[in-house]
Coordinates of C-alpha atoms in Angstrom, one line a residue:
X1 CA 76.8 109.9 83.1
X2 CA 77.2 110.2 87.4
X3 CA 73.9 110.4 87.6
X4 CA 71.8 111.9 89.9
X5 CA 73.7 113.8 94.0
X6 CA 71.8 111.7 97.0
X7 CA 69.9 114.1 98.0
X8 CA 71.1 113.7 101.8
X9 CA 74.4 114.1 100.9
X10 CA 74.0 117.2 99.1
X11 CA 72.4 118.2 103.2
X12 CA 75.5 116.9 104.6
X13 CA 77.6 118.8 102.9
X14 CA 75.4 122.2 102.9
X15 CA 75.6 121.6 106.7
X16 CA 79.2 120.8 107.2
X17 CA 80.5 123.5 105.1
X18 CA 79.6 127.0 107.4
X19 CA 78.9 129.8 104.3
X20 CA 80.9 132.6 106.0
X21 CA 84.0 130.4 106.1
X22 CA 83.7 129.6 102.0
X23 CA 82.5 133.3 101.7
X24 CA 86.0 135.1 103.4
X25 CA 88.1 132.9 101.7
X26 CA 87.0 135.2 98.4
X27 CA 86.8 138.0 100.5
X28 CA 87.0 139.8 103.9
X29 CA 84.3 139.8 106.2
X30 CA 83.9 142.0 109.2
X31 CA 80.9 142.5 112.1
X32 CA 77.4 143.4 110.7
X33 CA 75.4 143.4 114.0
X34 CA 72.8 141.4 114.8
X35 CA 75.3 138.1 114.4
X36 CA 75.5 138.8 110.5
X37 CA 78.3 139.7 109.1
X38 CA 79.5 141.8 106.0
X39 CA 81.8 142.7 102.9
X40 CA 82.4 143.9 99.8
X41 CA 80.3 142.2 97.3
X42 CA 82.2 140.0 94.2
X43 CA 79.2 140.8 92.4
X44 CA 79.0 144.0 91.6
X45 CA 81.6 147.1 92.4
X46 CA 81.3 148.7 95.1
X47 CA 82.9 151.2 97.7
X48 CA 80.9 150.3 101.1
X49 CA 79.6 147.1 101.4
X50 CA 75.7 145.9 101.2
X51 CA 77.4 142.1 100.7
X52 CA 76.1 140.6 104.1
X53 CA 75.8 137.1 105.3
X54 CA 74.0 135.2 108.0
X55 CA 76.1 132.4 109.6
X56 CA 73.4 130.4 111.4
X57 CA 70.7 131.7 108.0
X58 CA 73.3 130.0 105.9
X59 CA 72.2 132.3 103.4
X60 CA 74.3 135.5 101.8
X61 CA 72.6 138.8 100.3
X62 CA 73.7 141.9 98.3
X63 CA 71.2 144.7 98.9
X64 CA 73.5 146.4 95.7
X65 CA 72.6 143.7 93.2
X66 CA 70.5 141.7 95.1
X67 CA 72.3 138.4 94.5
X68 CA 71.7 136.0 97.1
X69 CA 71.1 132.1 98.1
X70 CA 73.3 129.9 100.2
X71 CA 76.4 128.2 100.1
X72 CA 76.2 125.9 96.9
X73 CA 74.6 129.4 95.2
X74 CA 77.6 131.0 96.1
X75 CA 80.4 128.3 94.8
X76 CA 78.1 128.1 91.9
X77 CA 77.6 131.8 91.0
X78 CA 81.2 133.2 91.7
X79 CA 83.2 130.1 90.7
X80 CA 80.5 129.4 87.0
X81 CA 80.6 126.3 88.5
X82 CA 77.3 123.5 88.0
X83 CA 75.0 122.3 91.3
X84 CA 77.0 118.9 90.4
X85 CA 80.3 121.0 90.6
X86 CA 79.8 123.3 93.7
X87 CA 78.6 120.3 95.4
X88 CA 81.5 118.6 94.6
X89 CA 84.4 121.2 95.4
X90 CA 82.3 121.4 98.8
X91 CA 82.4 117.7 99.3
X92 CA 86.1 117.5 98.7
X93 CA 86.6 120.0 101.3
X94 CA 84.5 118.7 103.8
X95 CA 85.7 114.6 103.4
X96 CA 82.6 113.9 102.9
X97 CA 82.1 110.8 99.8
X98 CA 79.1 111.3 97.8
X99 CA 76.3 108.8 96.7
X100 CA 75.4 108.9 92.7
X101 CA 72.2 106.9 92.2
X102 CA 71.4 106.0 88.3
X103 CA 74.3 104.1 87.7
X104 CA 76.3 105.8 90.9
X105 CA 79.6 107.5 90.6
X106 CA 83.6 106.0 89.3
X107 CA 86.2 108.1 90.5
X108 CA 87.6 109.5 87.1
X109 CA 84.7 109.1 85.4
X110 CA 84.5 112.1 82.7
X111 CA 81.3 112.5 83.5
X112 CA 81.9 115.0 86.1
X113 CA 81.9 118.4 85.9
X114 CA 84.9 120.1 83.4
X115 CA 85.8 122.7 86.2
X116 CA 86.5 119.9 89.2
X117 CA 88.5 117.5 86.3
X118 CA 90.4 120.8 85.5
X119 CA 91.1 121.6 89.3
X120 CA 92.0 117.9 90.0
X121 CA 94.6 117.6 87.0
X122 CA 96.4 120.5 88.5
X123 CA 96.2 120.0 91.8
X124 CA 98.3 115.6 90.4
X125 CA 100.5 118.1 87.7
X126 CA 101.7 120.0 91.2
X127 CA 102.3 116.6 92.9
X128 CA 104.2 115.5 90.0
X129 CA 106.1 118.3 89.8
X130 CA 107.6 119.1 93.5
X131 CA 108.3 115.3 93.2
X132 CA 110.7 116.1 90.6
X133 CA 112.5 118.6 91.3
X134 CA 114.5 115.9 94.2
X135 CA 115.4 113.8 91.1
X136 CA 119.0 114.1 89.2
X137 CA 118.1 115.8 86.5
X138 CA 116.8 118.4 88.7
X139 CA 120.1 119.3 89.7
X140 CA 120.0 122.8 87.6
X141 CA 116.6 124.1 88.8
X142 CA 117.9 123.2 92.7
X143 CA 121.4 125.6 91.4
X144 CA 119.0 128.1 90.1
X145 CA 116.5 128.3 93.6
X146 CA 119.5 128.4 95.6
X147 CA 121.2 130.8 94.0
X148 CA 118.7 133.2 94.4
X149 CA 118.9 132.4 98.1
X150 CA 116.0 129.7 98.0
X151 CA 116.8 126.5 100.1
X152 CA 114.1 122.9 100.2
X153 CA 112.0 124.2 102.4
X154 CA 111.3 127.6 101.2
X155 CA 110.9 125.7 97.7
X156 CA 108.1 123.5 99.7
X157 CA 106.6 126.5 101.3
X158 CA 105.7 127.5 97.4
X159 CA 104.9 124.2 96.2
X160 CA 107.8 125.1 94.0
X161 CA 109.0 122.4 90.8
X162 CA 110.2 120.8 88.4
X163 CA 108.9 119.6 85.2
X164 CA 111.7 117.4 83.6
X165 CA 112.6 117.9 80.1
X166 CA 111.4 114.6 78.0
X167 CA 108.2 114.8 75.9
X168 CA 106.0 113.6 77.6
X169 CA 106.7 112.5 81.3
X170 CA 103.5 114.4 82.7
X171 CA 101.5 113.0 80.4
X172 CA 101.6 109.7 80.8
X173 CA 101.8 110.1 85.1
X174 CA 98.5 112.0 84.8
X175 CA 96.5 109.6 81.9
X176 CA 97.9 106.2 84.4
X177 CA 95.7 109.0 86.8
X178 CA 92.5 107.4 85.1
X179 CA 92.7 111.8 82.8
X180 CA 91.8 111.8 79.6
X181 CA 93.8 113.2 76.5
X182 CA 91.0 115.9 76.7
X183 CA 90.9 117.2 79.5
X184 CA 94.7 117.4 79.2
X185 CA 94.7 119.5 76.6
X186 CA 91.4 121.6 77.9
X187 CA 94.5 122.4 81.0
X188 CA 96.3 123.3 78.9
X189 CA 99.2 120.6 80.7
X190 CA 99.9 118.8 77.6
X191 CA 99.8 120.3 73.6
X192 CA 99.4 118.3 70.5
X193 CA 102.5 117.4 68.6
X194 CA 103.2 116.9 65.1
X195 CA 102.3 113.6 65.7
X196 CA 98.7 114.6 66.7
X197 CA 99.1 113.0 69.9
X198 CA 99.9 115.3 73.9
X199 CA 103.2 116.3 74.5
X200 CA 103.6 118.6 77.4
X201 CA 103.7 121.8 77.2
X202 CA 106.7 122.8 79.9
X203 CA 109.9 120.7 79.7
X204 CA 113.0 121.2 81.8
X205 CA 111.7 124.2 83.2
X206 CA 111.2 125.5 87.3
X207 CA 107.6 125.0 88.3
X208 CA 105.7 127.4 90.6
X209 CA 101.4 126.7 90.8
X210 CA 99.5 129.8 90.1
X211 CA 96.5 129.3 93.0
X212 CA 93.2 130.9 93.2
X213 CA 92.3 132.9 96.4
X214 CA 90.9 129.2 97.5
X215 CA 94.0 127.8 97.1
X216 CA 93.5 125.5 94.5
X217 CA 96.1 125.5 91.7
X218 CA 94.9 126.5 88.9
X219 CA 97.7 127.4 86.1
X220 CA 101.9 127.1 86.3
X221 CA 104.6 129.9 85.6
X222 CA 107.6 128.0 84.0
X223 CA 111.0 129.6 83.8
X224 CA 114.3 128.6 81.5
X225 CA 116.4 126.9 82.5
X226 CA 119.1 125.6 80.0
X227 CA 120.7 127.9 76.7
X228 CA 119.3 125.6 74.8
X229 CA 116.1 126.4 75.1
X230 CA 114.2 127.8 72.5
X231 CA 111.4 129.4 74.1
X232 CA 110.3 132.0 76.4
X233 CA 112.0 132.9 79.6
X234 CA 108.3 132.6 81.3
X235 CA 106.2 130.6 79.4
X236 CA 102.5 130.0 82.1
X237 CA 99.6 128.5 81.6
X238 CA 97.2 129.3 78.3
X239 CA 93.7 130.6 78.7
X240 CA 91.5 127.9 80.1
X241 CA 88.5 127.4 82.3
X242 CA 89.8 127.8 84.9
X243 CA 92.7 130.2 85.0
X244 CA 92.6 133.5 83.3
X245 CA 95.7 135.6 83.8
X246 CA 94.1 138.6 84.3
X247 CA 91.9 137.6 87.3
X248 CA 95.2 135.5 89.5
X249 CA 97.5 137.0 91.5
X250 CA 100.3 134.5 92.6
X251 CA 100.5 134.5 96.2
X252 CA 97.2 135.1 97.0
X253 CA 96.0 131.9 98.9
X254 CA 99.7 132.3 100.9
X255 CA 98.7 136.9 101.4
X256 CA 95.3 137.3 101.7
X257 CA 95.2 136.7 106.2
X258 CA 97.6 138.8 106.3
X259 CA 96.2 141.8 103.3
X260 CA 93.0 141.2 105.5
X261 CA 94.2 141.8 109.1
X262 CA 97.1 144.7 108.2
X263 CA 94.8 145.8 105.9
X264 CA 98.0 146.5 103.4
X265 CA 99.4 144.5 99.9
X266 CA 102.3 144.4 98.9
X267 CA 102.4 144.6 94.3
X268 CA 105.9 142.9 93.0
X269 CA 106.7 142.1 89.6
X270 CA 107.8 138.5 89.6
X271 CA 107.4 134.6 91.0
X272 CA 111.2 135.2 93.1
X273 CA 110.1 138.5 94.8
X274 CA 107.3 136.8 96.3
X275 CA 109.2 134.5 97.4
X276 CA 111.4 136.5 98.4
X277 CA 109.6 139.0 100.0
X278 CA 107.1 136.2 102.1
X279 CA 110.6 134.7 103.5
X280 CA 111.8 138.2 104.3
X281 CA 108.8 138.9 106.6
X282 CA 106.3 140.3 104.1
X283 CA 103.3 138.4 103.8
X284 CA 101.0 140.3 102.0
X285 CA 103.1 140.7 98.7
X286 CA 101.6 139.3 96.2
X287 CA 102.5 139.0 91.8
X288 CA 100.7 139.3 88.1
X289 CA 101.1 135.9 86.1
X290 CA 102.1 137.2 83.1
X291 CA 100.2 140.2 83.1
X292 CA 99.7 144.3 83.5
X293 CA 98.1 144.8 87.3
X294 CA 94.5 145.6 86.4
X295 CA 90.8 146.1 86.8
X296 CA 90.2 142.6 87.8
X297 CA 93.0 142.4 90.1
X298 CA 92.3 145.3 92.0
X299 CA 88.7 144.1 92.5
X300 CA 90.4 140.9 94.1
X301 CA 92.4 143.5 96.2
X302 CA 89.4 145.7 97.4
X303 CA 87.2 143.1 98.5
X304 CA 90.6 142.0 100.5
X305 CA 91.2 144.8 101.6
X306 CA 87.7 146.1 102.5
X307 CA 88.4 149.7 101.3
X308 CA 89.2 151.0 104.8
X309 CA 90.7 154.3 105.1
X310 CA 94.0 153.0 106.2
X311 CA 94.5 150.6 103.7
X312 CA 97.4 150.9 101.6
X313 CA 98.5 148.7 98.0
X314 CA 102.2 149.0 98.2
X315 CA 104.1 148.5 94.3
X316 CA 107.8 148.3 94.0
X317 CA 108.8 148.1 90.8
X318 CA 112.5 148.7 89.5
X319 CA 114.5 152.3 89.1
X320 CA 114.7 151.7 85.9
X321 CA 112.7 153.1 82.9
X322 CA 110.5 150.1 82.1
X323 CA 109.6 150.2 86.0
X324 CA 108.6 153.3 86.1
X325 CA 106.8 153.0 82.7
X326 CA 104.9 149.8 85.0
X327 CA 104.7 152.3 87.8
X328 CA 102.6 154.7 85.7
X329 CA 100.6 152.6 83.9
X330 CA 99.9 151.5 87.7
X331 CA 99.1 155.3 89.0
X332 CA 96.0 155.2 86.3
X333 CA 94.2 153.0 88.1
X334 CA 94.8 154.9 91.1
X335 CA 91.8 155.9 92.2
X336 CA 90.3 152.8 91.3
X337 CA 91.2 152.0 95.0
X338 CA 89.2 153.5 98.2
X339 CA 92.7 152.5 99.9
X340 CA 96.3 154.9 99.5
X341 CA 98.5 153.5 96.7
X342 CA 102.1 153.7 97.5
X343 CA 105.8 152.8 95.4
X344 CA 108.7 151.6 96.4
X345 CA 111.6 151.8 94.0
X346 CA 114.0 149.7 94.4
X347 CA 117.8 150.8 94.9
X348 CA 120.5 150.2 92.2
X349 CA 117.8 148.4 89.2
X350 CA 118.1 145.7 91.8
X351 CA 114.0 143.5 92.5
X352 CA 113.4 142.3 96.1
X353 CA 114.7 139.1 94.9
X354 CA 117.7 139.9 94.4
X355 CA 118.1 143.0 97.6
X356 CA 117.1 140.3 100.0
X357 CA 120.3 138.1 98.7
X358 CA 122.3 140.8 98.4
X359 CA 121.6 142.8 101.5
X360 CA 119.4 140.2 103.4
X361 CA 115.3 140.8 105.0
X362 CA 115.6 143.7 106.4
X363 CA 116.3 145.2 103.1
X364 CA 113.7 143.9 102.3
X365 CA 111.5 145.0 105.0
X366 CA 113.0 148.4 104.3
X367 CA 112.6 148.9 100.9
X368 CA 108.3 148.6 101.4
X369 CA 108.8 151.2 104.6
X370 CA 110.8 153.9 102.9
X371 CA 107.9 154.1 100.4
X372 CA 106.9 157.5 98.3
X373 CA 102.7 158.4 97.6
X374 CA 102.5 157.0 93.5
X375 CA 100.3 159.8 92.8
X376 CA 103.3 161.9 94.4
X377 CA 106.0 159.9 92.3
X378 CA 103.6 161.0 89.2
X379 CA 103.8 164.5 89.4
X380 CA 107.8 164.0 89.9
X381 CA 107.7 162.1 87.2
X382 CA 105.3 164.4 84.6
X383 CA 107.6 167.3 86.0
X384 CA 111.0 166.3 85.4
X385 CA 110.2 166.6 81.6
X386 CA 109.8 170.1 81.3
X387 CA 112.5 172.8 81.6
X388 CA 111.6 174.6 85.4
X389 CA 114.1 177.8 84.5
X390 CA 112.2 179.4 82.8
X391 CA 108.4 180.3 83.1
X392 CA 107.3 178.6 79.5
X393 CA 108.2 175.4 81.2
X394 CA 106.8 175.6 84.5
X395 CA 103.1 176.6 82.4
X396 CA 103.7 173.3 80.4
X397 CA 104.4 171.2 83.9
X398 CA 101.4 173.3 85.7
X399 CA 99.4 172.4 83.3
X400 CA 100.0 168.6 82.9
X401 CA 99.8 168.2 86.4
X402 CA 97.3 169.9 87.7
X403 CA 94.6 167.0 86.6
X404 CA 96.4 164.4 88.3
X405 CA 96.5 166.6 91.6
X406 CA 92.2 167.2 90.6
X407 CA 91.3 163.7 90.0
X408 CA 92.2 162.5 94.1
X409 CA 88.6 162.2 94.9
X410 CA 89.5 162.6 99.3
X411 CA 89.9 167.0 99.2
X412 CA 92.5 167.5 101.9
X413 CA 94.6 164.4 100.4
X414 CA 94.1 166.9 97.0
X415 CA 95.0 169.8 98.7
X416 CA 98.0 169.1 100.1
X417 CA 98.3 167.7 96.2
X418 CA 98.5 170.8 94.9
X419 CA 100.9 172.7 97.8
X420 CA 102.8 170.1 97.3
X421 CA 102.9 171.2 93.7
X422 CA 103.7 174.5 94.0
X423 CA 106.8 173.2 96.0
X424 CA 107.8 171.2 92.6
X425 CA 107.3 173.9 90.5
X426 CA 109.1 176.9 92.2
X427 CA 105.4 178.6 92.2
X428 CA 106.5 180.7 95.3
X429 CA 102.3 181.6 95.6
X430 CA 100.7 178.0 96.3
X431 CA 97.6 178.7 96.9
X432 CA 97.7 180.0 92.6
X433 CA 97.9 176.0 91.9
X434 CA 95.3 175.6 95.0
X435 CA 92.6 177.6 93.4
X436 CA 93.3 176.0 89.3
X437 CA 93.4 172.2 91.4
X438 CA 90.4 173.1 92.6
X439 CA 88.4 174.8 89.4
X440 CA 89.7 171.3 87.5
X441 CA 88.1 169.4 90.3
X442 CA 85.0 171.4 89.4
X443 CA 85.3 170.9 86.4
X444 CA 85.9 166.8 86.1
X445 CA 82.7 166.0 88.8
X446 CA 79.7 168.5 86.8
X447 CA 81.3 166.0 83.7
X448 CA 81.4 162.9 85.3
X449 CA 84.8 162.6 86.0
X450 CA 86.2 163.7 83.0
X451 CA 88.9 166.6 83.3
X452 CA 89.0 168.7 80.5
X453 CA 91.6 167.7 78.0
X454 CA 91.9 170.8 75.4
X455 CA 93.3 174.2 76.2
X456 CA 89.7 175.6 75.8
X457 CA 88.5 173.4 78.0
X458 CA 90.9 173.7 80.6
X459 CA 90.3 177.7 80.0
X460 CA 86.8 178.1 80.6
X461 CA 87.5 175.2 83.5
X462 CA 90.1 178.3 85.3
X463 CA 87.2 180.7 84.6
X464 CA 83.8 179.7 86.1
X465 CA 85.4 178.9 89.7
X466 CA 85.6 182.0 91.1
X467 CA 89.3 183.2 93.1
X468 CA 89.4 182.7 96.8
X469 CA 90.2 186.2 97.3
X470 CA 88.7 189.5 95.6
X471 CA 90.2 190.2 92.1
X472 CA 90.9 194.5 91.5
X473 CA 88.6 196.4 90.8
X474 CA 86.8 196.7 87.3
X475 CA 85.0 194.1 84.9
X476 CA 85.6 190.5 85.7
X477 CA 88.2 189.1 83.6
X478 CA 86.6 187.1 80.7
X479 CA 88.8 184.3 78.6
X480 CA 86.0 184.3 76.6
X481 CA 86.2 187.9 75.8
X482 CA 89.0 188.0 72.4
X483 CA 90.2 191.6 73.4
X484 CA 90.8 189.8 77.2
X485 CA 92.1 187.2 75.8
X486 CA 94.7 189.0 73.4
X487 CA 96.0 190.5 76.6
X488 CA 95.8 188.3 78.3
X489 CA 98.4 186.2 76.0
X490 CA 100.8 189.1 76.0
X491 CA 101.2 189.9 79.1
X492 CA 101.7 186.2 79.6
X493 CA 104.8 186.6 76.9
X494 CA 105.7 189.3 78.4
X495 CA 106.3 187.3 81.6
X496 CA 107.4 184.4 80.1
X497 CA 109.4 185.4 77.0
X498 CA 110.4 189.4 76.8
X499 CA 112.8 188.7 74.4
X500 CA 110.1 188.3 72.4
X501 CA 108.3 191.4 72.8
X502 CA 111.0 194.2 74.0
X503 CA 111.6 197.1 73.3
X504 CA 108.0 197.8 71.6
X505 CA 106.1 196.6 76.0
X506 CA 107.5 199.0 77.4
X507 CA 106.0 201.6 75.0
X508 CA 102.7 200.7 75.8
X509 CA 100.4 202.7 78.4
X510 CA 98.4 201.1 81.0
X511 CA 95.4 202.0 79.0
X512 CA 96.2 200.0 76.3
X513 CA 94.7 196.9 78.8
X514 CA 90.7 197.3 79.0
X515 CA 91.0 194.7 81.5
X516 CA 91.4 196.8 85.4
X517 CA 93.4 193.5 86.6
X518 CA 95.6 193.1 83.8
X519 CA 96.0 197.5 83.8
X520 CA 97.4 196.6 87.3
X521 CA 99.8 193.7 86.2
X522 CA 101.5 195.9 82.9
X523 CA 101.7 199.2 85.8
X524 CA 103.8 196.2 87.7
X525 CA 105.9 195.1 85.0
X526 CA 106.8 198.7 83.7
X527 CA 107.2 199.5 87.7
X528 CA 109.7 196.5 88.1
X529 CA 112.2 198.3 85.2
X530 CA 109.6 196.5 81.8
X531 CA 110.9 193.6 79.9
X532 CA 114.2 195.2 79.4
X533 CA 115.7 195.2 82.3
X534 CA 114.1 191.3 82.3
X535 CA 117.4 188.6 84.3
X536 CA 117.2 186.6 86.4
X537 CA 115.1 188.1 88.9
X538 CA 112.5 189.8 87.0
X539 CA 109.5 187.7 88.2
X540 CA 111.1 188.5 91.1
X541 CA 110.8 191.7 90.7
X542 CA 106.9 192.1 89.1
X543 CA 105.6 190.4 91.5
X544 CA 107.7 192.8 93.8
X545 CA 106.0 195.7 92.3
X546 CA 102.6 193.9 92.7
X547 CA 100.5 196.1 94.9
X548 CA 98.8 193.8 96.4
X549 CA 98.4 189.7 97.0
X550 CA 95.3 189.4 94.5
X551 CA 97.7 190.8 91.6
X552 CA 100.9 189.1 93.4
X553 CA 98.5 185.8 92.5
X554 CA 97.7 186.8 88.8
X555 CA 101.5 187.6 88.4
X556 CA 101.7 184.1 89.1
X557 CA 99.8 182.9 87.3
X558 CA 100.3 184.3 83.9
X559 CA 103.9 183.3 84.5
X560 CA 102.8 179.8 84.7
X561 CA 100.1 179.6 82.2
X562 CA 100.7 177.6 78.9
X563 CA 100.9 179.7 76.2
X564 CA 98.3 179.4 73.7
X565 CA 101.1 178.9 70.6
X566 CA 102.8 176.0 70.7
X567 CA 106.0 177.3 69.6
X568 CA 106.2 181.4 70.1
X569 CA 108.9 182.9 68.2
X570 CA 108.5 186.8 67.7
X571 CA 106.2 186.3 64.7
X572 CA 103.4 185.1 67.3
X573 CA 104.2 188.2 69.9
X574 CA 104.5 191.0 67.0
X575 CA 100.5 189.3 66.6
X576 CA 99.9 189.9 70.0
X577 CA 101.7 193.8 69.9
X578 CA 99.6 194.5 67.3
X579 CA 96.8 193.2 68.1
X580 CA 96.4 195.3 71.0
X581 CA 97.0 198.2 69.7
X582 CA 95.2 198.2 66.8
X583 CA 92.5 197.8 69.7
X584 CA 93.4 200.7 71.8
X585 CA 93.7 202.6 68.6
X586 CA 90.7 201.5 67.9
X587 CA 89.0 202.4 71.4
X588 CA 90.8 206.0 71.1
X589 CA 89.5 206.4 66.6
X590 CA 86.4 206.3 68.7
X591 CA 85.9 208.5 71.0
X592 CA 87.9 211.3 69.2
X593 CA 84.5 210.6 67.4
X594 CA 82.2 211.1 70.3
X595 CA 84.4 214.0 70.8
X596 CA 83.5 216.2 67.2
X597 CA 79.9 215.1 68.1
X598 CA 79.3 216.6 70.5
X599 CA 81.1 219.9 69.9
X600 CA 79.0 220.1 66.6
X601 CA 79.3 223.8 65.6
X602 CA 79.8 225.3 69.2
X603 CA 83.7 224.1 69.3
X604 CA 86.3 226.4 68.6
X605 CA 87.9 226.4 64.8
X606 CA 91.4 225.2 66.3
X607 CA 89.9 222.4 68.8
X608 CA 88.1 220.8 65.8
X609 CA 91.0 221.5 63.8
X610 CA 92.7 219.1 66.1
X611 CA 90.4 216.4 66.6
X612 CA 90.3 215.9 63.0
X613 CA 93.9 215.8 62.8
X614 CA 94.0 213.4 65.5
X615 CA 91.6 211.4 63.4
X616 CA 93.5 211.3 60.4
X617 CA 96.6 210.0 62.1
X618 CA 94.9 207.2 63.7
X619 CA 93.0 206.0 60.7
X620 CA 96.6 206.3 59.0
X621 CA 98.2 204.5 61.9
X622 CA 95.6 202.2 61.7
X623 CA 95.5 200.7 58.0
X624 CA 99.4 200.8 58.7
X625 CA 99.2 198.6 61.3
X626 CA 96.5 196.5 59.4
X627 CA 98.9 196.6 56.6
X628 CA 102.5 196.5 57.8
X629 CA 102.4 194.3 61.5
X630 CA 104.7 194.5 64.0
X631 CA 106.3 196.5 61.5
X632 CA 104.2 199.6 62.3
X633 CA 104.5 199.6 66.1

């Protein structure tokens, strides 16, 4: 073993590397007053900074999760290092040579911390690959770079290199540097061969070093160059003790200062896209490494963006189906940011690298400048899947899109988005859509952010928040009441699918609708010419016939709300017609029975006979409706 590090050397390391300089490699720090700095804690998820650093004391403390300590404690915790490994890491940064007691220390000795050794072997490999890019064999790699607009200076800036096509060029080089076969295998730079001896994992490929936020090389991305290479187009370092693909962002070491300074990050899809953006002046560009953008990536960016009100994350995707799918995946994580999220769709299916090559640096800058809010893109995608030419399609689109808007936490943006959604759907009464969104948002707040995912839950959500304007006089609508529910369904059919209820519906009286708001809508349909006159301007005529804005809003609501049956047909419409009529007959039957009871024996015989005759007719009609259904109407 290397032995214990000399105490004086440990103290020298602590004194030589300021804690704020170390911490700021991982997160953005701002003035907290009193000589302290603050930022978002890297050890737990938070949206307001409770993590403070005291440069004068050399200490940090989080008032949220209670993590704290000095510079070495911070490095140990954030990078999962042992005490010795943390000292060695900082000593290397400060240029301090450490003394080891109980036998001393020999550079390259196996007793050094595993993580430190893995970082060192990756650093040596990166230097090896860069050197190989200049050789004759790497001509194909240099042509690849030149063909994408990258000269030698660009390759050097990003540390791009080349892995020779032989079996063990890198392995032999690293052995000569004092690294063991075990370390080469643990690093992922080598792999076991059939003979049992380590061979190079990357052979004959263009190599991009993948660095963590501190600038240490922790892995590589390798691009296929030759047709006889049977491997995947891109091959990345496997998961190791220092490389977790879900926790690294390519280019973050180069972009972090500009991201923190501008409160903006641009997420692209590949290594060459990052290079193209940086060379075009978009120096906040980063990319994931062989995986989708996810929660751990968000945590990295949030610590740099500080989640302030002006922060923005811009995703760039190709305009093809795969790009749209990736954008929608990104939108699923939208609310994990306090920052605004936007999307920039590259024209003609070109990625930023191709765009720069075809149209120059200004085109890449314009791409980022032409971004659209990500939620707007998601809404348009949802709406595009529905036929907005008919009320049923609009209702289905609203049913799917409203929860998306309701999830927006910023109330002002939520309201504006609801208005925007109304425009997308072609709903002229935008306040109806605003109300729907507010109802869903309230439902979600009361249930820990979960949106109603079943039609019954959505009806309950719509019911629990009163309309902003007064309803017509009469009892409030109750969607738990089967009578109201059926009347509502019949009116929705009359407005959305009038052909299914025509001409029978027009024979229904206003008094057959027990809820006064529904009765008023029925009257408006009649004044607009009835369902038999439905045509292109049918809904407009019904809305114009409404006596006030409240009824007009209800007409709009019923015209876009989803019909409860997935594929409504004449049979389903007939069921609703029968139920409304049957209940009306039942009510009239009870009224006549009551009238007869009140008259008793004092009424004239002809009056009693007339009531008895009506009861008999009602009874026969009721039985016919029950036996024959819509055929009895």
